[in-house]
Short mmCIF file of C-alpha atoms in Angstrom, two decimals:
data_model
loop_
_atom_site.label_atom_id
_atom_site.label_comp_id
_atom_site.label_asym_id
_atom_site.label_seq_id
_atom_site.Cartn_x
_atom_site.Cartn_y
_atom_site.Cartn_z
CA UNK A 161 56.30 118.80 5.08
CA UNK A 162 53.48 121.36 5.17
CA UNK A 163 55.57 123.89 3.26
CA UNK A 164 56.53 121.33 0.60
CA UNK A 165 52.92 120.26 0.09
CA UNK A 166 51.95 123.93 -0.34
CA UNK A 167 54.80 124.36 -2.84
CA UNK A 168 53.67 121.34 -4.88
CA UNK A 169 50.02 122.46 -4.86
CA UNK A 170 50.95 125.95 -6.11
CA UNK A 171 52.91 124.45 -9.02
CA UNK A 172 49.95 122.26 -9.97
CA UNK A 173 47.49 125.16 -9.73
CA UNK A 174 49.78 127.40 -11.77
CA UNK A 175 50.19 124.68 -14.39
CA UNK A 176 46.43 124.33 -14.75
CA UNK A 177 46.02 128.09 -15.25
CA UNK A 178 48.92 128.18 -17.70
CA UNK A 179 47.48 125.22 -19.61
CA UNK A 180 44.35 127.22 -20.51
CA UNK A 181 46.46 130.20 -21.53
CA UNK A 182 48.59 127.88 -23.68
CA UNK A 183 45.60 126.81 -25.81
CA UNK A 184 45.00 130.27 -27.24
CA UNK A 185 48.58 131.53 -27.24
CA UNK A 186 49.96 132.39 -30.67
CA UNK A 187 53.46 131.11 -31.62
CA UNK A 188 55.00 134.59 -31.50
CA UNK A 189 53.84 135.03 -27.91
CA UNK A 190 55.17 131.62 -26.95
CA UNK A 191 58.52 132.64 -28.43
CA UNK A 192 58.74 135.88 -26.48
CA UNK A 193 57.73 134.09 -23.27
CA UNK A 194 60.42 131.48 -23.84
CA UNK A 195 62.98 134.25 -24.29
CA UNK A 196 61.69 135.97 -21.15
CA UNK A 197 62.10 132.72 -19.21
CA UNK A 198 65.61 132.35 -20.58
CA UNK A 199 66.50 135.80 -19.28
CA UNK A 200 64.90 135.03 -15.92
CA UNK A 201 66.85 131.79 -15.62
CA UNK A 202 70.12 133.57 -16.45
CA UNK A 203 69.48 136.33 -13.91
CA UNK A 204 68.51 133.85 -11.18
CA UNK A 205 71.57 131.74 -11.93
CA UNK A 206 74.00 134.66 -12.02
CA UNK A 207 72.53 136.07 -8.80
CA UNK A 208 72.96 132.72 -7.01
CA UNK A 209 76.61 132.53 -8.05
CA UNK A 210 77.49 136.19 -7.37
CA UNK A 211 75.70 136.24 -4.03
CA UNK A 212 77.26 133.05 -2.71
CA UNK A 213 80.74 133.06 -4.26
CA UNK A 214 82.14 135.58 -1.73
CA UNK A 215 80.86 133.34 1.09
CA UNK A 216 82.51 130.22 -0.33
CA UNK A 217 85.23 128.59 1.80
CA UNK A 218 86.24 126.33 -1.09
CA UNK A 219 86.30 128.47 -4.31
CA UNK A 220 87.32 125.55 -6.54
CA UNK A 221 84.57 123.27 -5.23
CA UNK A 222 82.11 124.26 -7.95
CA UNK A 223 84.72 123.60 -10.66
CA UNK A 224 85.41 120.09 -9.35
CA UNK A 225 81.68 119.52 -8.89
CA UNK A 226 80.84 120.41 -12.49
CA UNK A 227 83.75 118.36 -13.85
CA UNK A 228 83.05 115.23 -11.79
CA UNK A 229 79.27 115.55 -12.05
CA UNK A 230 79.45 116.13 -15.80
CA UNK A 231 81.49 112.99 -16.38
CA UNK A 232 79.09 110.91 -14.26
CA UNK A 233 76.01 112.44 -15.92
CA UNK A 234 77.40 111.88 -19.42
CA UNK A 235 78.23 108.28 -18.54
CA UNK A 236 74.66 107.75 -17.30
CA UNK A 237 73.35 109.81 -20.27
CA UNK A 238 70.64 111.37 -18.11
CA UNK A 239 69.63 113.89 -20.78
CA UNK A 240 68.87 111.20 -23.36
CA UNK A 241 66.81 109.09 -20.96
CA UNK A 242 64.94 112.17 -19.74
CA UNK A 243 64.13 113.34 -23.28
CA UNK A 244 62.92 109.84 -24.17
CA UNK A 245 60.71 109.69 -21.08
CA UNK A 246 59.20 113.13 -21.66
CA UNK A 247 58.66 112.24 -25.32
CA UNK A 248 56.16 109.60 -24.25
CA UNK A 249 53.96 112.26 -22.67
CA UNK A 250 54.54 115.01 -25.20
CA UNK A 251 52.95 115.46 -28.59
CA UNK A 252 55.82 117.52 -29.88
CA UNK A 253 57.43 120.83 -29.04
CA UNK A 254 60.17 121.41 -26.53
CA UNK A 255 58.54 120.20 -23.32
CA UNK A 256 61.74 118.42 -22.23
CA UNK A 257 63.69 121.67 -22.28
CA UNK A 258 60.92 123.55 -20.46
CA UNK A 259 60.53 120.81 -17.87
CA UNK A 260 64.27 120.68 -17.21
CA UNK A 261 64.27 124.45 -16.72
CA UNK A 262 61.24 124.22 -14.41
CA UNK A 263 62.86 121.56 -12.23
CA UNK A 264 66.03 123.61 -11.87
CA UNK A 265 64.17 126.84 -11.11
CA UNK A 266 61.90 125.15 -8.57
CA UNK A 267 64.52 123.03 -6.83
CA UNK A 268 67.83 124.86 -6.97
CA UNK A 269 67.49 128.05 -5.03
CA UNK A 270 68.12 129.45 -1.58
CA UNK A 271 64.43 129.52 -0.66
CA UNK A 272 63.84 125.92 -1.74
CA UNK A 273 66.93 124.48 -0.01
CA UNK A 274 67.14 126.70 3.07
CA UNK A 275 63.37 126.72 3.46
CA UNK A 276 63.25 122.93 3.65
CA UNK A 277 66.09 122.83 6.16
CA UNK A 278 64.40 125.55 8.25
CA UNK A 279 61.18 123.57 8.20
CA UNK A 280 62.93 120.38 9.30
CA UNK A 281 65.06 121.90 12.05
CA UNK A 282 62.98 124.83 13.32
CA UNK A 283 59.45 124.11 12.05
CA UNK A 284 59.62 127.49 10.29
CA UNK A 285 57.72 127.41 6.97
CA UNK A 286 58.11 131.08 6.00
CA UNK A 287 60.69 130.46 3.26
CA UNK A 288 58.75 127.55 1.76
CA UNK A 289 55.46 129.45 1.68
CA UNK A 290 57.23 132.32 -0.07
CA UNK A 291 58.95 129.92 -2.47
CA UNK A 292 55.67 128.15 -3.21
CA UNK A 293 53.95 131.40 -4.12
CA UNK A 294 56.79 132.35 -6.48
CA UNK A 295 56.79 128.87 -8.04
CA UNK A 296 53.06 129.12 -8.62
CA UNK A 297 53.49 132.31 -10.61
CA UNK A 298 56.45 130.85 -12.51
CA UNK A 299 54.48 127.71 -13.39
CA UNK A 300 51.74 129.82 -14.99
CA UNK A 301 54.29 131.34 -17.35
CA UNK A 302 56.04 128.00 -18.01
CA UNK A 303 52.81 126.08 -18.65
CA UNK A 304 51.48 128.83 -20.92
CA UNK A 305 54.62 128.36 -23.02
CA UNK A 306 55.37 124.61 -22.81
CA UNK A 307 51.99 123.15 -21.86
CA UNK A 308 50.52 121.28 -18.90
CA UNK A 309 53.44 118.83 -18.87
CA UNK A 310 55.22 121.36 -16.65
CA UNK A 311 53.06 119.97 -13.82
CA UNK A 312 55.39 116.93 -13.81
CA UNK A 313 57.96 119.18 -12.13
CA UNK A 314 55.77 119.10 -9.01
CA UNK A 315 56.81 115.47 -8.53
CA UNK A 316 60.48 116.44 -8.71
CA UNK A 317 59.90 119.17 -6.10
CA UNK A 318 58.18 116.69 -3.79
CA UNK A 319 61.06 114.21 -4.06
CA UNK A 320 63.76 116.93 -3.82
CA UNK A 321 62.37 118.84 -0.85
CA UNK A 322 61.14 115.65 0.82
CA UNK A 323 64.63 114.18 0.52
CA UNK A 324 66.28 117.30 1.96
CA UNK A 325 63.72 117.31 4.80
CA UNK A 326 64.47 113.70 5.76
CA UNK A 327 68.24 114.18 5.48
CA UNK A 328 68.06 117.36 7.59
CA UNK A 329 66.11 115.51 10.27
CA UNK A 330 68.65 112.67 10.35
CA UNK A 331 71.80 114.80 10.07
CA UNK A 332 70.85 117.89 12.04
CA UNK A 333 74.37 118.49 13.37
CA UNK A 334 76.09 117.87 10.01
CA UNK A 335 74.20 120.38 7.85
CA UNK A 336 75.69 123.87 7.84
CA UNK A 337 75.71 127.07 5.81
CA UNK A 338 78.98 126.11 4.10
CA UNK A 339 77.39 123.07 2.49
CA UNK A 340 74.32 125.05 1.38
CA UNK A 341 76.53 127.83 -0.05
CA UNK A 342 78.60 125.46 -2.19
CA UNK A 343 75.47 123.65 -3.37
CA UNK A 344 73.76 126.91 -4.32
CA UNK A 345 76.76 128.06 -6.40
CA UNK A 346 76.70 124.86 -8.46
CA UNK A 347 72.93 125.13 -8.79
CA UNK A 348 73.26 128.72 -9.99
CA UNK A 349 75.62 127.65 -12.76
CA UNK A 350 73.16 124.98 -13.89
CA UNK A 351 70.26 127.45 -13.96
CA UNK A 352 72.42 129.86 -15.96
CA UNK A 353 73.20 127.06 -18.43
CA UNK A 354 69.48 126.37 -18.76
CA UNK A 355 68.88 130.03 -19.59
CA UNK A 356 71.52 129.92 -22.33
CA UNK A 357 69.64 127.01 -23.92
CA UNK A 358 66.27 128.76 -23.81
CA UNK A 359 67.76 131.82 -25.46
CA UNK A 360 69.33 129.55 -28.10
CA UNK A 361 72.76 130.97 -27.33
CA UNK A 362 74.30 127.61 -26.51
CA UNK A 363 72.61 124.23 -26.14
CA UNK A 364 73.98 122.54 -23.01
CA UNK A 365 73.01 119.09 -21.71
CA UNK A 366 72.09 120.51 -18.32
CA UNK A 367 70.61 117.26 -17.03
CA UNK A 368 73.92 115.49 -17.64
CA UNK A 369 75.43 118.00 -15.21
CA UNK A 370 72.89 117.31 -12.44
CA UNK A 371 75.16 114.84 -10.56
CA UNK A 372 77.35 117.90 -9.88
CA UNK A 373 74.86 118.81 -7.14
CA UNK A 374 75.89 115.77 -5.09
CA UNK A 375 79.61 116.57 -5.13
CA UNK A 376 79.53 119.68 -2.85
CA UNK A 377 77.55 117.78 -0.21
CA UNK A 378 79.96 114.84 -0.16
CA UNK A 379 83.00 117.09 -0.59
CA UNK A 380 82.19 119.40 2.33
CA UNK A 381 81.35 116.47 4.60
CA UNK A 382 84.69 114.79 3.80
CA UNK A 383 86.72 117.99 4.24
CA UNK A 384 85.10 118.81 7.58
CA UNK A 385 85.53 115.23 8.78
CA UNK A 386 89.33 115.47 8.57
#
């Protein structure tokens, strides 16, 4: 968990720095930073999909994952509950959108997922230290645009990576590269969707699609069991 704690601390430190930048940032600069983040999210998402799609053993898995996960997420109406919750801590603006983007960028990526598994199985924290440093820089930009509320994403990272760490410890023989590949493809699509929203190209209820991340894990385990 050392790597995860470092990751969380870097996000908090970056959020503090970004919070002070946010106070004196003019609206036009906030706009250009939001657009820059949208482009970053799209590039990260596209890269995750393009890099992992050729490695996929089940090319239609991500389609089924998005379809099933979307229906479940819409039924639970995660986006609405999330926006309502964030609204209690926000004095206006688009913190909910920024926070959703932050959570996806921090949690859904090869370094975050593989790094946690490496830490659990091999006690190798290299990936997580690298990921934490990158997240720290990203949080400065996010917090300077959306405010200190971005620090709430640190809690999501702690739960996400902590959960993966515990699962990896319990299911050491069941976790494989196939599962991680399929999960990363779905995650890449969600990050891409987040970027489209930031650029105001198409507003997508990304949080309602989050249950799609569970489908590849269950799907691969079931397929490999039979």
